PDB file of N, CA, C and O in Angstrom:
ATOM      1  N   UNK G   1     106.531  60.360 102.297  1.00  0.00           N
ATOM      2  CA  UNK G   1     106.184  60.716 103.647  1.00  0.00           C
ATOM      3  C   UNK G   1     105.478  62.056 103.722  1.00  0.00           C
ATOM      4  O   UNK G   1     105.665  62.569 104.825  1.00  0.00           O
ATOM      5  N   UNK G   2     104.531  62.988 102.700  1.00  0.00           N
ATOM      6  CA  UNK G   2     104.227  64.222 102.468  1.00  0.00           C
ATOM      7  C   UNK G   2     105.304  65.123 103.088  1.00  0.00           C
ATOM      8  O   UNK G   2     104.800  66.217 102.829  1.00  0.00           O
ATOM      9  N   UNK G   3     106.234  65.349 103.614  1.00  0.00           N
ATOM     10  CA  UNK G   3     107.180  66.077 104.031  1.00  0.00           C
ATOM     11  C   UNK G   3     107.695  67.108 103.152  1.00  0.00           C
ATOM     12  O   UNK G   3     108.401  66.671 102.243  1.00  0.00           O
ATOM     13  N   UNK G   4     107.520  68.408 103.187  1.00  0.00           N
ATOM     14  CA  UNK G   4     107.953  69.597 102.065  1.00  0.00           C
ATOM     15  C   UNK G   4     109.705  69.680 102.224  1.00  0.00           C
ATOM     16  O   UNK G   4     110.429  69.760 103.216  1.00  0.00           O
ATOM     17  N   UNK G   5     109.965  69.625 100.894  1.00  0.00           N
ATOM     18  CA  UNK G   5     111.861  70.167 100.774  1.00  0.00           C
ATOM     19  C   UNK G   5     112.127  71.344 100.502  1.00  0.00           C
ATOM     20  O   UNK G   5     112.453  71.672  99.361  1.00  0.00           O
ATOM     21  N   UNK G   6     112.033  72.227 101.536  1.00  0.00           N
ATOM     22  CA  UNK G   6     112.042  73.779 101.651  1.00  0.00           C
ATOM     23  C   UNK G   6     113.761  74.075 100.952  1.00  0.00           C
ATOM     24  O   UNK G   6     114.039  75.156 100.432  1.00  0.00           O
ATOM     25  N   UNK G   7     114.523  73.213 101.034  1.00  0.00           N
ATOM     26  CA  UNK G   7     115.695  74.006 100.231  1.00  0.00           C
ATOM     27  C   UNK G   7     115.676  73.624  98.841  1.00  0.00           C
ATOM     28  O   UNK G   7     116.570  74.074  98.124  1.00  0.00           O
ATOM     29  N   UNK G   8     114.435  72.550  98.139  1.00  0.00           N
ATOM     30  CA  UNK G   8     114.425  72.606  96.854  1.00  0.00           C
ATOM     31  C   UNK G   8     113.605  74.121  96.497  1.00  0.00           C
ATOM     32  O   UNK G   8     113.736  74.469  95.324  1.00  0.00           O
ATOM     33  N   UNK G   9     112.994  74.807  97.152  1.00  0.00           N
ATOM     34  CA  UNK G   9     112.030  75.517  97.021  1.00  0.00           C
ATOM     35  C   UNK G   9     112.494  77.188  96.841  1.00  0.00           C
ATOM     36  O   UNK G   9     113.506  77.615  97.397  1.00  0.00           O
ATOM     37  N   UNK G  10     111.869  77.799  96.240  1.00  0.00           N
ATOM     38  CA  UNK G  10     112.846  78.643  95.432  1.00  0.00           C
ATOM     39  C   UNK G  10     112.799  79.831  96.547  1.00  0.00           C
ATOM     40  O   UNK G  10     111.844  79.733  97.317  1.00  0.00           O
ATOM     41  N   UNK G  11     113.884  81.209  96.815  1.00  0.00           N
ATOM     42  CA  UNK G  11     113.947  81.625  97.724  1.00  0.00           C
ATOM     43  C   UNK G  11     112.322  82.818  97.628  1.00  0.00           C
ATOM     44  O   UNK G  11     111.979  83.233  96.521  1.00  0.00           O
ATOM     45  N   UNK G  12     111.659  83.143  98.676  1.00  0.00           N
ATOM     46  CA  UNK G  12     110.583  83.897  98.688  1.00  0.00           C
ATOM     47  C   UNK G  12     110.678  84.880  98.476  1.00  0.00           C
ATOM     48  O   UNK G  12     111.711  85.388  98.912  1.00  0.00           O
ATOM     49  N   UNK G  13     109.695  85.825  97.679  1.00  0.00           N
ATOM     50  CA  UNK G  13     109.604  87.466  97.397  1.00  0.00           C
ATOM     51  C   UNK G  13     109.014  88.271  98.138  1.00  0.00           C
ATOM     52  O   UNK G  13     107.824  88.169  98.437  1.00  0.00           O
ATOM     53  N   UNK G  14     109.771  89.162  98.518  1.00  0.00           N
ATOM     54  CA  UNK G  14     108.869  89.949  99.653  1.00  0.00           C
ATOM     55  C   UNK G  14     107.868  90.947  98.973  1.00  0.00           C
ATOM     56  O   UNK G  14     108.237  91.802  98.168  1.00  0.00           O
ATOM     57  N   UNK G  15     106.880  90.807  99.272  1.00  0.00           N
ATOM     58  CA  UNK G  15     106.226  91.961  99.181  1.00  0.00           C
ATOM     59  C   UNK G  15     106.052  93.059  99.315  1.00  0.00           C
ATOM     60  O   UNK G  15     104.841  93.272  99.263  1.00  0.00           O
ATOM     61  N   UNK G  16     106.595  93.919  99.464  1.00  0.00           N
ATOM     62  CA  UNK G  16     106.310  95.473 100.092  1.00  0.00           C
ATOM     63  C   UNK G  16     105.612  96.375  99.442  1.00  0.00           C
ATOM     64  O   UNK G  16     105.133  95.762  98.488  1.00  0.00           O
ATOM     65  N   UNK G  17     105.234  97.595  99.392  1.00  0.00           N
ATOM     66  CA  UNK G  17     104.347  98.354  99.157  1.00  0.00           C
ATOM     67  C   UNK G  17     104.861 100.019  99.431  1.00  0.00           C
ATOM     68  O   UNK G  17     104.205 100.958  99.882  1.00  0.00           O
ATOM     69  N   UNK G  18     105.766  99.986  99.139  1.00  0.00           N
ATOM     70  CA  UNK G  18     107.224 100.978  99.534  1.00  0.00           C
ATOM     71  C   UNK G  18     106.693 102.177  99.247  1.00  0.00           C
ATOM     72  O   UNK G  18     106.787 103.115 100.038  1.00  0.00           O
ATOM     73  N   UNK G  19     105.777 102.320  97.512  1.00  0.00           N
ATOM     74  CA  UNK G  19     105.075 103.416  97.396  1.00  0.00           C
ATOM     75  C   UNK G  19     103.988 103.970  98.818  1.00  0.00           C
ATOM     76  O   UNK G  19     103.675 105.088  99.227  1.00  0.00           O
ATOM     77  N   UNK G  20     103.794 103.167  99.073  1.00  0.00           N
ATOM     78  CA  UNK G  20     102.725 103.822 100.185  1.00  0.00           C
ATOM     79  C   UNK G  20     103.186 103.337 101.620  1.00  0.00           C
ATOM     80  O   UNK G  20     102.781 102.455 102.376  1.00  0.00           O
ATOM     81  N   UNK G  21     104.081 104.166 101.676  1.00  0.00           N
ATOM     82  CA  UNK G  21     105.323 103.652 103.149  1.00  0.00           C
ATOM     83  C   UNK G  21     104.232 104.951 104.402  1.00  0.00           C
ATOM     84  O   UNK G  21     103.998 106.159 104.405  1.00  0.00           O
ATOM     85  N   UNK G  22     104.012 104.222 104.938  1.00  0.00           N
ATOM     86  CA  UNK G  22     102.978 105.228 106.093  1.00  0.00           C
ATOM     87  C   UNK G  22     104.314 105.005 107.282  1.00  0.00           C
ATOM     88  O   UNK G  22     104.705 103.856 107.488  1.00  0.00           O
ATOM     89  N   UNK G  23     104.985 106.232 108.056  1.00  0.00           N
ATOM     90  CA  UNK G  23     105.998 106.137 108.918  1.00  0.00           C
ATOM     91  C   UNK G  23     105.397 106.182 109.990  1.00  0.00           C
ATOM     92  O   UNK G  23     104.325 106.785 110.052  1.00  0.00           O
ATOM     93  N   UNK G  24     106.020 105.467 111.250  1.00  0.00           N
ATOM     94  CA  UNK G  24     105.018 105.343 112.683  1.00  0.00           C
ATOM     95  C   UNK G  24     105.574 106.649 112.898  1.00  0.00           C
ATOM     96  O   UNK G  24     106.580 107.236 112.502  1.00  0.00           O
ATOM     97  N   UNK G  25     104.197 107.036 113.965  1.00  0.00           N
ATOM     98  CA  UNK G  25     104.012 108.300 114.460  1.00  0.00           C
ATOM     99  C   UNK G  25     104.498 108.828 115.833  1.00  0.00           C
ATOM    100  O   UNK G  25     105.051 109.868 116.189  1.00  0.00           O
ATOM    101  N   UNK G  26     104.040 107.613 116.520  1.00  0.00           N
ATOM    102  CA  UNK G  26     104.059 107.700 117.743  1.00  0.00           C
ATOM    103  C   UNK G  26     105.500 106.887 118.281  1.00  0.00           C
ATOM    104  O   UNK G  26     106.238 106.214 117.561  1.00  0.00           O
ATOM    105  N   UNK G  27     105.721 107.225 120.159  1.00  0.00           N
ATOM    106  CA  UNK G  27     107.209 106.206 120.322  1.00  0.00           C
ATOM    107  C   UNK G  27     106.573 104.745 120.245  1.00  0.00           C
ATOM    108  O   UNK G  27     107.344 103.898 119.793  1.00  0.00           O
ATOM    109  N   UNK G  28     105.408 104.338 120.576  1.00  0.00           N
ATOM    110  CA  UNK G  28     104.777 103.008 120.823  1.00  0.00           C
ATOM    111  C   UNK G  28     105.223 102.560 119.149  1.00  0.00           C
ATOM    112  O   UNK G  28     105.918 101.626 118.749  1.00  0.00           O
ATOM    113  N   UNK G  29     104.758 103.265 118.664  1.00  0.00           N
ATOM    114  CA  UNK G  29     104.247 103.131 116.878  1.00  0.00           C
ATOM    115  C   UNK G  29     106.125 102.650 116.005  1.00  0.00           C
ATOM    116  O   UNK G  29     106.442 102.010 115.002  1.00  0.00           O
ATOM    117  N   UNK G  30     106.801 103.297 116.942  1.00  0.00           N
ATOM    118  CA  UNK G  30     108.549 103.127 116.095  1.00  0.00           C
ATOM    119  C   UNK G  30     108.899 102.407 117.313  1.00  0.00           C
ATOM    120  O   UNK G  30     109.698 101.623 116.800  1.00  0.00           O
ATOM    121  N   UNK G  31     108.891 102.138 118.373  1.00  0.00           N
ATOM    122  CA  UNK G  31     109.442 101.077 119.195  1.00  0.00           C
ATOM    123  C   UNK G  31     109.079  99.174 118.381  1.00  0.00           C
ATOM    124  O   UNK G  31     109.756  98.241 117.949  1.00  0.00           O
ATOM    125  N   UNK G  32     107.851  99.451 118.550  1.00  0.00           N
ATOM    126  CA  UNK G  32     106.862  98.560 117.832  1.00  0.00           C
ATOM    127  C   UNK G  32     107.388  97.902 115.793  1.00  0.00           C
ATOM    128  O   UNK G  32     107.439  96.789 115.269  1.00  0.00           O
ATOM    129  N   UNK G  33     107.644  99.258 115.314  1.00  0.00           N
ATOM    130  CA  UNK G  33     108.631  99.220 113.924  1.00  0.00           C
ATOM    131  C   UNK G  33     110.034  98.581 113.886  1.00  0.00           C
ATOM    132  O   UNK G  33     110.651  97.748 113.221  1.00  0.00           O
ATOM    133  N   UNK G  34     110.198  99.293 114.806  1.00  0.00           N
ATOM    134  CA  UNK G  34     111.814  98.899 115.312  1.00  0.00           C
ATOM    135  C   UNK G  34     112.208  97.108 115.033  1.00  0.00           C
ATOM    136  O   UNK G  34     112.936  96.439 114.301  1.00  0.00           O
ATOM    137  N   UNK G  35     111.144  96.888 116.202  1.00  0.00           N
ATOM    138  CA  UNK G  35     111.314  95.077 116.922  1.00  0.00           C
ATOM    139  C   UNK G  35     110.875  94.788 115.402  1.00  0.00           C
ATOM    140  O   UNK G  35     111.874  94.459 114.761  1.00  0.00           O
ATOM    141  N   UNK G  36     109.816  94.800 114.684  1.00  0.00           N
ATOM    142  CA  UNK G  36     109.778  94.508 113.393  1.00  0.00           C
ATOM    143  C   UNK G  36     110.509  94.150 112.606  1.00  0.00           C
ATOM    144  O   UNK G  36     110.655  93.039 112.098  1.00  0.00           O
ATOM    145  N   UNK G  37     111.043  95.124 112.450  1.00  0.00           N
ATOM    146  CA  UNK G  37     112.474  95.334 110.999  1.00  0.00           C
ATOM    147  C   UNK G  37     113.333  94.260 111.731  1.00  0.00           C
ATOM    148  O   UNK G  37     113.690  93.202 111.213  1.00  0.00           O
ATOM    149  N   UNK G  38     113.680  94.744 113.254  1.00  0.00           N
ATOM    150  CA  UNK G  38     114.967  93.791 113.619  1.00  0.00           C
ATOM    151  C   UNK G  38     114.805  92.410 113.410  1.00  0.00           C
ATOM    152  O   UNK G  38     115.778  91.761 113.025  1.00  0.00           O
ATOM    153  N   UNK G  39     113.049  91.525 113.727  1.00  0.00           N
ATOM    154  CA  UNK G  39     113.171  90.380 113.832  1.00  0.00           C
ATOM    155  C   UNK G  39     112.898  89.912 112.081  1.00  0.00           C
ATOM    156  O   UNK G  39     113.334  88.814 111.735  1.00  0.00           O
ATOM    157  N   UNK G  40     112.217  90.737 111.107  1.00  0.00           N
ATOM    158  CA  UNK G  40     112.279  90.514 109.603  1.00  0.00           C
ATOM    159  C   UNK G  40     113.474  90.681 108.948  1.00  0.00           C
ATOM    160  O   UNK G  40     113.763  90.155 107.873  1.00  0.00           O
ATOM    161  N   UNK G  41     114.531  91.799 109.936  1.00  0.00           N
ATOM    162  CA  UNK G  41     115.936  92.049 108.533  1.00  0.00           C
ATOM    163  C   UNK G  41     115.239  92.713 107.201  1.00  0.00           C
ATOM    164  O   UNK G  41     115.281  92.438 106.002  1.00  0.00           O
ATOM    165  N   UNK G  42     114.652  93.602 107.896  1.00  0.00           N
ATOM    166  CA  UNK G  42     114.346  94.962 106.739  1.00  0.00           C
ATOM    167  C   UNK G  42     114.524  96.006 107.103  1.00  0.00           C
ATOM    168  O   UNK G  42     114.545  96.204 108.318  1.00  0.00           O
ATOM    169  N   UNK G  43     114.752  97.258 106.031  1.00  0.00           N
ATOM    170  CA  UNK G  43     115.458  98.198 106.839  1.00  0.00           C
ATOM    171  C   UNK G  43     114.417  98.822 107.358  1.00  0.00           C
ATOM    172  O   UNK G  43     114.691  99.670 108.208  1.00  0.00           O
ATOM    173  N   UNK G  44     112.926  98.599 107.014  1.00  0.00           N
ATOM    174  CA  UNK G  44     112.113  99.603 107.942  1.00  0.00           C
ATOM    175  C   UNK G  44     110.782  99.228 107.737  1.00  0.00           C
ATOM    176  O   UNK G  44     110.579  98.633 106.678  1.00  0.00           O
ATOM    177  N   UNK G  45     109.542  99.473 108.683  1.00  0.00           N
ATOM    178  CA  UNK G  45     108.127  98.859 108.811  1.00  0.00           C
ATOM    179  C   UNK G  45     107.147  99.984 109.315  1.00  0.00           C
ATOM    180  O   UNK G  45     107.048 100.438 110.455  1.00  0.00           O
ATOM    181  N   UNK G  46     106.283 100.399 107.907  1.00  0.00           N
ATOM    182  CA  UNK G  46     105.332 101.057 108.225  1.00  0.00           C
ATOM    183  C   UNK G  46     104.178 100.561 109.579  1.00  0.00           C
ATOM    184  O   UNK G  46     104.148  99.545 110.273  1.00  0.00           O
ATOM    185  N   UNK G  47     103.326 101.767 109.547  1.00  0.00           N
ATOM    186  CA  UNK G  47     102.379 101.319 109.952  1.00  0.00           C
ATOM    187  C   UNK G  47     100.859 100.453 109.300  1.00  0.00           C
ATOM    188  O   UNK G  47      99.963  99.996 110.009  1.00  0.00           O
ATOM    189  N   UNK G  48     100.904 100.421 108.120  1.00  0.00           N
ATOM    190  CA  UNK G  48     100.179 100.004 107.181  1.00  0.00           C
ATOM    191  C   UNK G  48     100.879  98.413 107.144  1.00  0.00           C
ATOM    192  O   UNK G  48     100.098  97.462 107.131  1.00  0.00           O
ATOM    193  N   UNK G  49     102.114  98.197 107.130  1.00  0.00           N
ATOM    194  CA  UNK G  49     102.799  96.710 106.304  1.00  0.00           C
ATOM    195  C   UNK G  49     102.152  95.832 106.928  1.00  0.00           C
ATOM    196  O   UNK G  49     101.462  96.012 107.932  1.00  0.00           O
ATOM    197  N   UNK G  50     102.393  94.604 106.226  1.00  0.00           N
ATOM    198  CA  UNK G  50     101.806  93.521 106.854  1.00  0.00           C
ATOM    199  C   UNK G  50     103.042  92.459 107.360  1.00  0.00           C
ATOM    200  O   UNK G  50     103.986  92.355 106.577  1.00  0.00           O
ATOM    201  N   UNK G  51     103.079  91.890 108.264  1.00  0.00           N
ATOM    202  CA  UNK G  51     104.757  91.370 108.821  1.00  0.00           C
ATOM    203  C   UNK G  51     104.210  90.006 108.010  1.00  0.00           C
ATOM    204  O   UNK G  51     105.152  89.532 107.375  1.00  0.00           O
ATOM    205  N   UNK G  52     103.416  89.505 107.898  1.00  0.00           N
ATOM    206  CA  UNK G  52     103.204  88.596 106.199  1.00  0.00           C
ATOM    207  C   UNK G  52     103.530  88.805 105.084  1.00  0.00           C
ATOM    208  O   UNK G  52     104.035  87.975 104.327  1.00  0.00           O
ATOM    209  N   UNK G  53     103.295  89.889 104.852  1.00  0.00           N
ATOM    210  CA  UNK G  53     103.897  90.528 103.417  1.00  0.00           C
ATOM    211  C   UNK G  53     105.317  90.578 103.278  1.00  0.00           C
ATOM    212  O   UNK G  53     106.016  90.352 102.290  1.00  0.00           O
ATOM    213  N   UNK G  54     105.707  91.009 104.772  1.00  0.00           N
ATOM    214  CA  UNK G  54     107.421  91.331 104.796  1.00  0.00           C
ATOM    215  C   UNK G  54     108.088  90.105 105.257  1.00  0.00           C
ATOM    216  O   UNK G  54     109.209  90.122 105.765  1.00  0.00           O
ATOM    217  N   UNK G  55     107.369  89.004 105.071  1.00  0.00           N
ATOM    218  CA  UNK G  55     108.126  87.836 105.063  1.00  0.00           C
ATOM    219  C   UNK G  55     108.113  86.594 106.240  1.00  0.00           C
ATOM    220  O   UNK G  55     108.505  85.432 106.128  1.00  0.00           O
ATOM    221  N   UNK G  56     107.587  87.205 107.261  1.00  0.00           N
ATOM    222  CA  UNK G  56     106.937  87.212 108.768  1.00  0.00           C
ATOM    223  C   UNK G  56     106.438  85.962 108.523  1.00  0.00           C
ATOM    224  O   UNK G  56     106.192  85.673 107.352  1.00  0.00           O
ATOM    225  N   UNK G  57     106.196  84.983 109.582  1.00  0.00           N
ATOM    226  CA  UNK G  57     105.297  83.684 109.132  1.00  0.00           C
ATOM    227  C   UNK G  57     105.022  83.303 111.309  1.00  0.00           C
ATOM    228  O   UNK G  57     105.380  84.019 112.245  1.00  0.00           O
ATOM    229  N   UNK G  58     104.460  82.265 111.334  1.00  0.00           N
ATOM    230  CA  UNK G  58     103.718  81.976 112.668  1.00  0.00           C
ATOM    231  C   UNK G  58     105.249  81.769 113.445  1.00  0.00           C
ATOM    232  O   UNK G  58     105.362  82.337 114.531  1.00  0.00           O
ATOM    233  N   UNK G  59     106.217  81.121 113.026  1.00  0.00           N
ATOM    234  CA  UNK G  59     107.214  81.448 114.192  1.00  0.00           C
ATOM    235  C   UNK G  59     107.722  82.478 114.423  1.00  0.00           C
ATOM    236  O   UNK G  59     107.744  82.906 115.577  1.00  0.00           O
ATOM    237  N   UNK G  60     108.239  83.120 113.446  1.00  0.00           N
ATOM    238  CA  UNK G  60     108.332  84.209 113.688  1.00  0.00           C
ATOM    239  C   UNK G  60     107.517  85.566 114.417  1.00  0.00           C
ATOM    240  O   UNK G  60     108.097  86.467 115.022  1.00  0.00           O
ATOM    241  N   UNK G  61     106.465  85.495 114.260  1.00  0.00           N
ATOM    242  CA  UNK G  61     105.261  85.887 115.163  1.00  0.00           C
ATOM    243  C   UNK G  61     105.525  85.951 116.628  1.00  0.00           C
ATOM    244  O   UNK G  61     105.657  86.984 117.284  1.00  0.00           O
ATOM    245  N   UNK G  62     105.594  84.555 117.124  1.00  0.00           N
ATOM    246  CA  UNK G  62     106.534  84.283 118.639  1.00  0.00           C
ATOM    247  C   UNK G  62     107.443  85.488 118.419  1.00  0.00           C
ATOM    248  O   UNK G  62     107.196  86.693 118.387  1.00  0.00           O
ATOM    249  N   UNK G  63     108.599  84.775 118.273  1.00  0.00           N
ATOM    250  CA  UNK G  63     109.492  85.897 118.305  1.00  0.00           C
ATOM    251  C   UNK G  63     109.197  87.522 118.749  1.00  0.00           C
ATOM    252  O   UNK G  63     109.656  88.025 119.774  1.00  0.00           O
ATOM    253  N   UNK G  64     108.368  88.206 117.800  1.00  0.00           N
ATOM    254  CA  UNK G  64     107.894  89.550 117.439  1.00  0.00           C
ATOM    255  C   UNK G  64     106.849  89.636 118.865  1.00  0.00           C
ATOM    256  O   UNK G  64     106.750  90.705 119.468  1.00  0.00           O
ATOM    257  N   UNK G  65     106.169  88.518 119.275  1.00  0.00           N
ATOM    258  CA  UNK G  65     105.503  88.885 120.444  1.00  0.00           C
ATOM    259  C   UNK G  65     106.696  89.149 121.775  1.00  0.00           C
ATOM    260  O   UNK G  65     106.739  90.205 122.406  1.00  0.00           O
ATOM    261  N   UNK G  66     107.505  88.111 122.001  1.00  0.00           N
ATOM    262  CA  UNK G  66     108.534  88.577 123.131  1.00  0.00           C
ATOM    263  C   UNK G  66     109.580  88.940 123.077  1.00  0.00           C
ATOM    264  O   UNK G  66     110.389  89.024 124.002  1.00  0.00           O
ATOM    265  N   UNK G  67     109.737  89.256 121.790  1.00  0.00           N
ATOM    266  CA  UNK G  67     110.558  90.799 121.856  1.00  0.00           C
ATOM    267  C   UNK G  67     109.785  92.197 122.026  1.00  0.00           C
ATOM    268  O   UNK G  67     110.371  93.189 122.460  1.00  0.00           O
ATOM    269  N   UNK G  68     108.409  92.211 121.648  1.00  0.00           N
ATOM    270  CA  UNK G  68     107.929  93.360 121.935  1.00  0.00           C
ATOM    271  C   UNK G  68     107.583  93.112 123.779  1.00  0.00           C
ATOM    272  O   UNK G  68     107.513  94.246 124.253  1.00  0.00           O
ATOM    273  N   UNK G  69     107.451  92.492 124.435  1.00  0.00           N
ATOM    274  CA  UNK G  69     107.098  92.488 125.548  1.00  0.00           C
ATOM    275  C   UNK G  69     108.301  92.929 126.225  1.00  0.00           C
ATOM    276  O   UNK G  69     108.465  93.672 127.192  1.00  0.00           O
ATOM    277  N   UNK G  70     109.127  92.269 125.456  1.00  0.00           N
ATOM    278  CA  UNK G  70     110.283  92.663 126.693  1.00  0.00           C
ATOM    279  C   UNK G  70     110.838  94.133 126.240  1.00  0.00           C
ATOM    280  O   UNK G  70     111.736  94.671 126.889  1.00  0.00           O
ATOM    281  N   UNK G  71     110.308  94.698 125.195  1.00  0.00           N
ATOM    282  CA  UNK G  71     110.749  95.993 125.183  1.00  0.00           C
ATOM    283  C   UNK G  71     109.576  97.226 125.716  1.00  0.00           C
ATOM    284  O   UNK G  71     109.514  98.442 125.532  1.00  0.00           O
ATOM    285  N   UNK G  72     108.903  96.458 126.293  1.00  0.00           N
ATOM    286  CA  UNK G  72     107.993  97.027 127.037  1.00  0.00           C
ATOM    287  C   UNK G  72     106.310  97.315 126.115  1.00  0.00           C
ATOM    288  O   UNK G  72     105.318  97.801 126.659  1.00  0.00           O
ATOM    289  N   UNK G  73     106.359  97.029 125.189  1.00  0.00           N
ATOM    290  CA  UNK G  73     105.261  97.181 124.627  1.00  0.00           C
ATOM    291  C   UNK G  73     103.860  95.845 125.048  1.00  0.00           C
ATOM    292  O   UNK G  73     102.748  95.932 124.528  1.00  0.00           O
TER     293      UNK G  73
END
């Protein structure tokens, strides 16, 4: 039925880039980090990362959009 078996599938590696951790600057910039980390479960999100890299995928995306709305961003 082409159907993928995501629990045969081995668990994913995150990417990060930790050496070159750029810290948000601004409150927009760590409000914005914040909702990040909370909806990835990492302890923290530059301004450089990519929420792909950190594991992030299109539903999750949703998510990261209305949680940032409702935190006012």
């Amino acid at each position: 039925h082409g159907k993928l078996d995501r629990r045969a599938l081995p668990a994913p590696e995150v990417a990060t880039r930790r050496d070159s951790y750029i810290a948000p600057t601004t409150d927009t910039e760590r409000s914005l980090a914040r909702v990040v980390a909370d909806v990835l479960g990492v302890d923290r999100v530059g301004t450089q990362d990519s929420v792909f890299a950190l594991g992030g995928d299109s539903i999750l995306s949703i998510q990261l959009v209305a949680r940032a709305k409702a935190a006012g961003l």
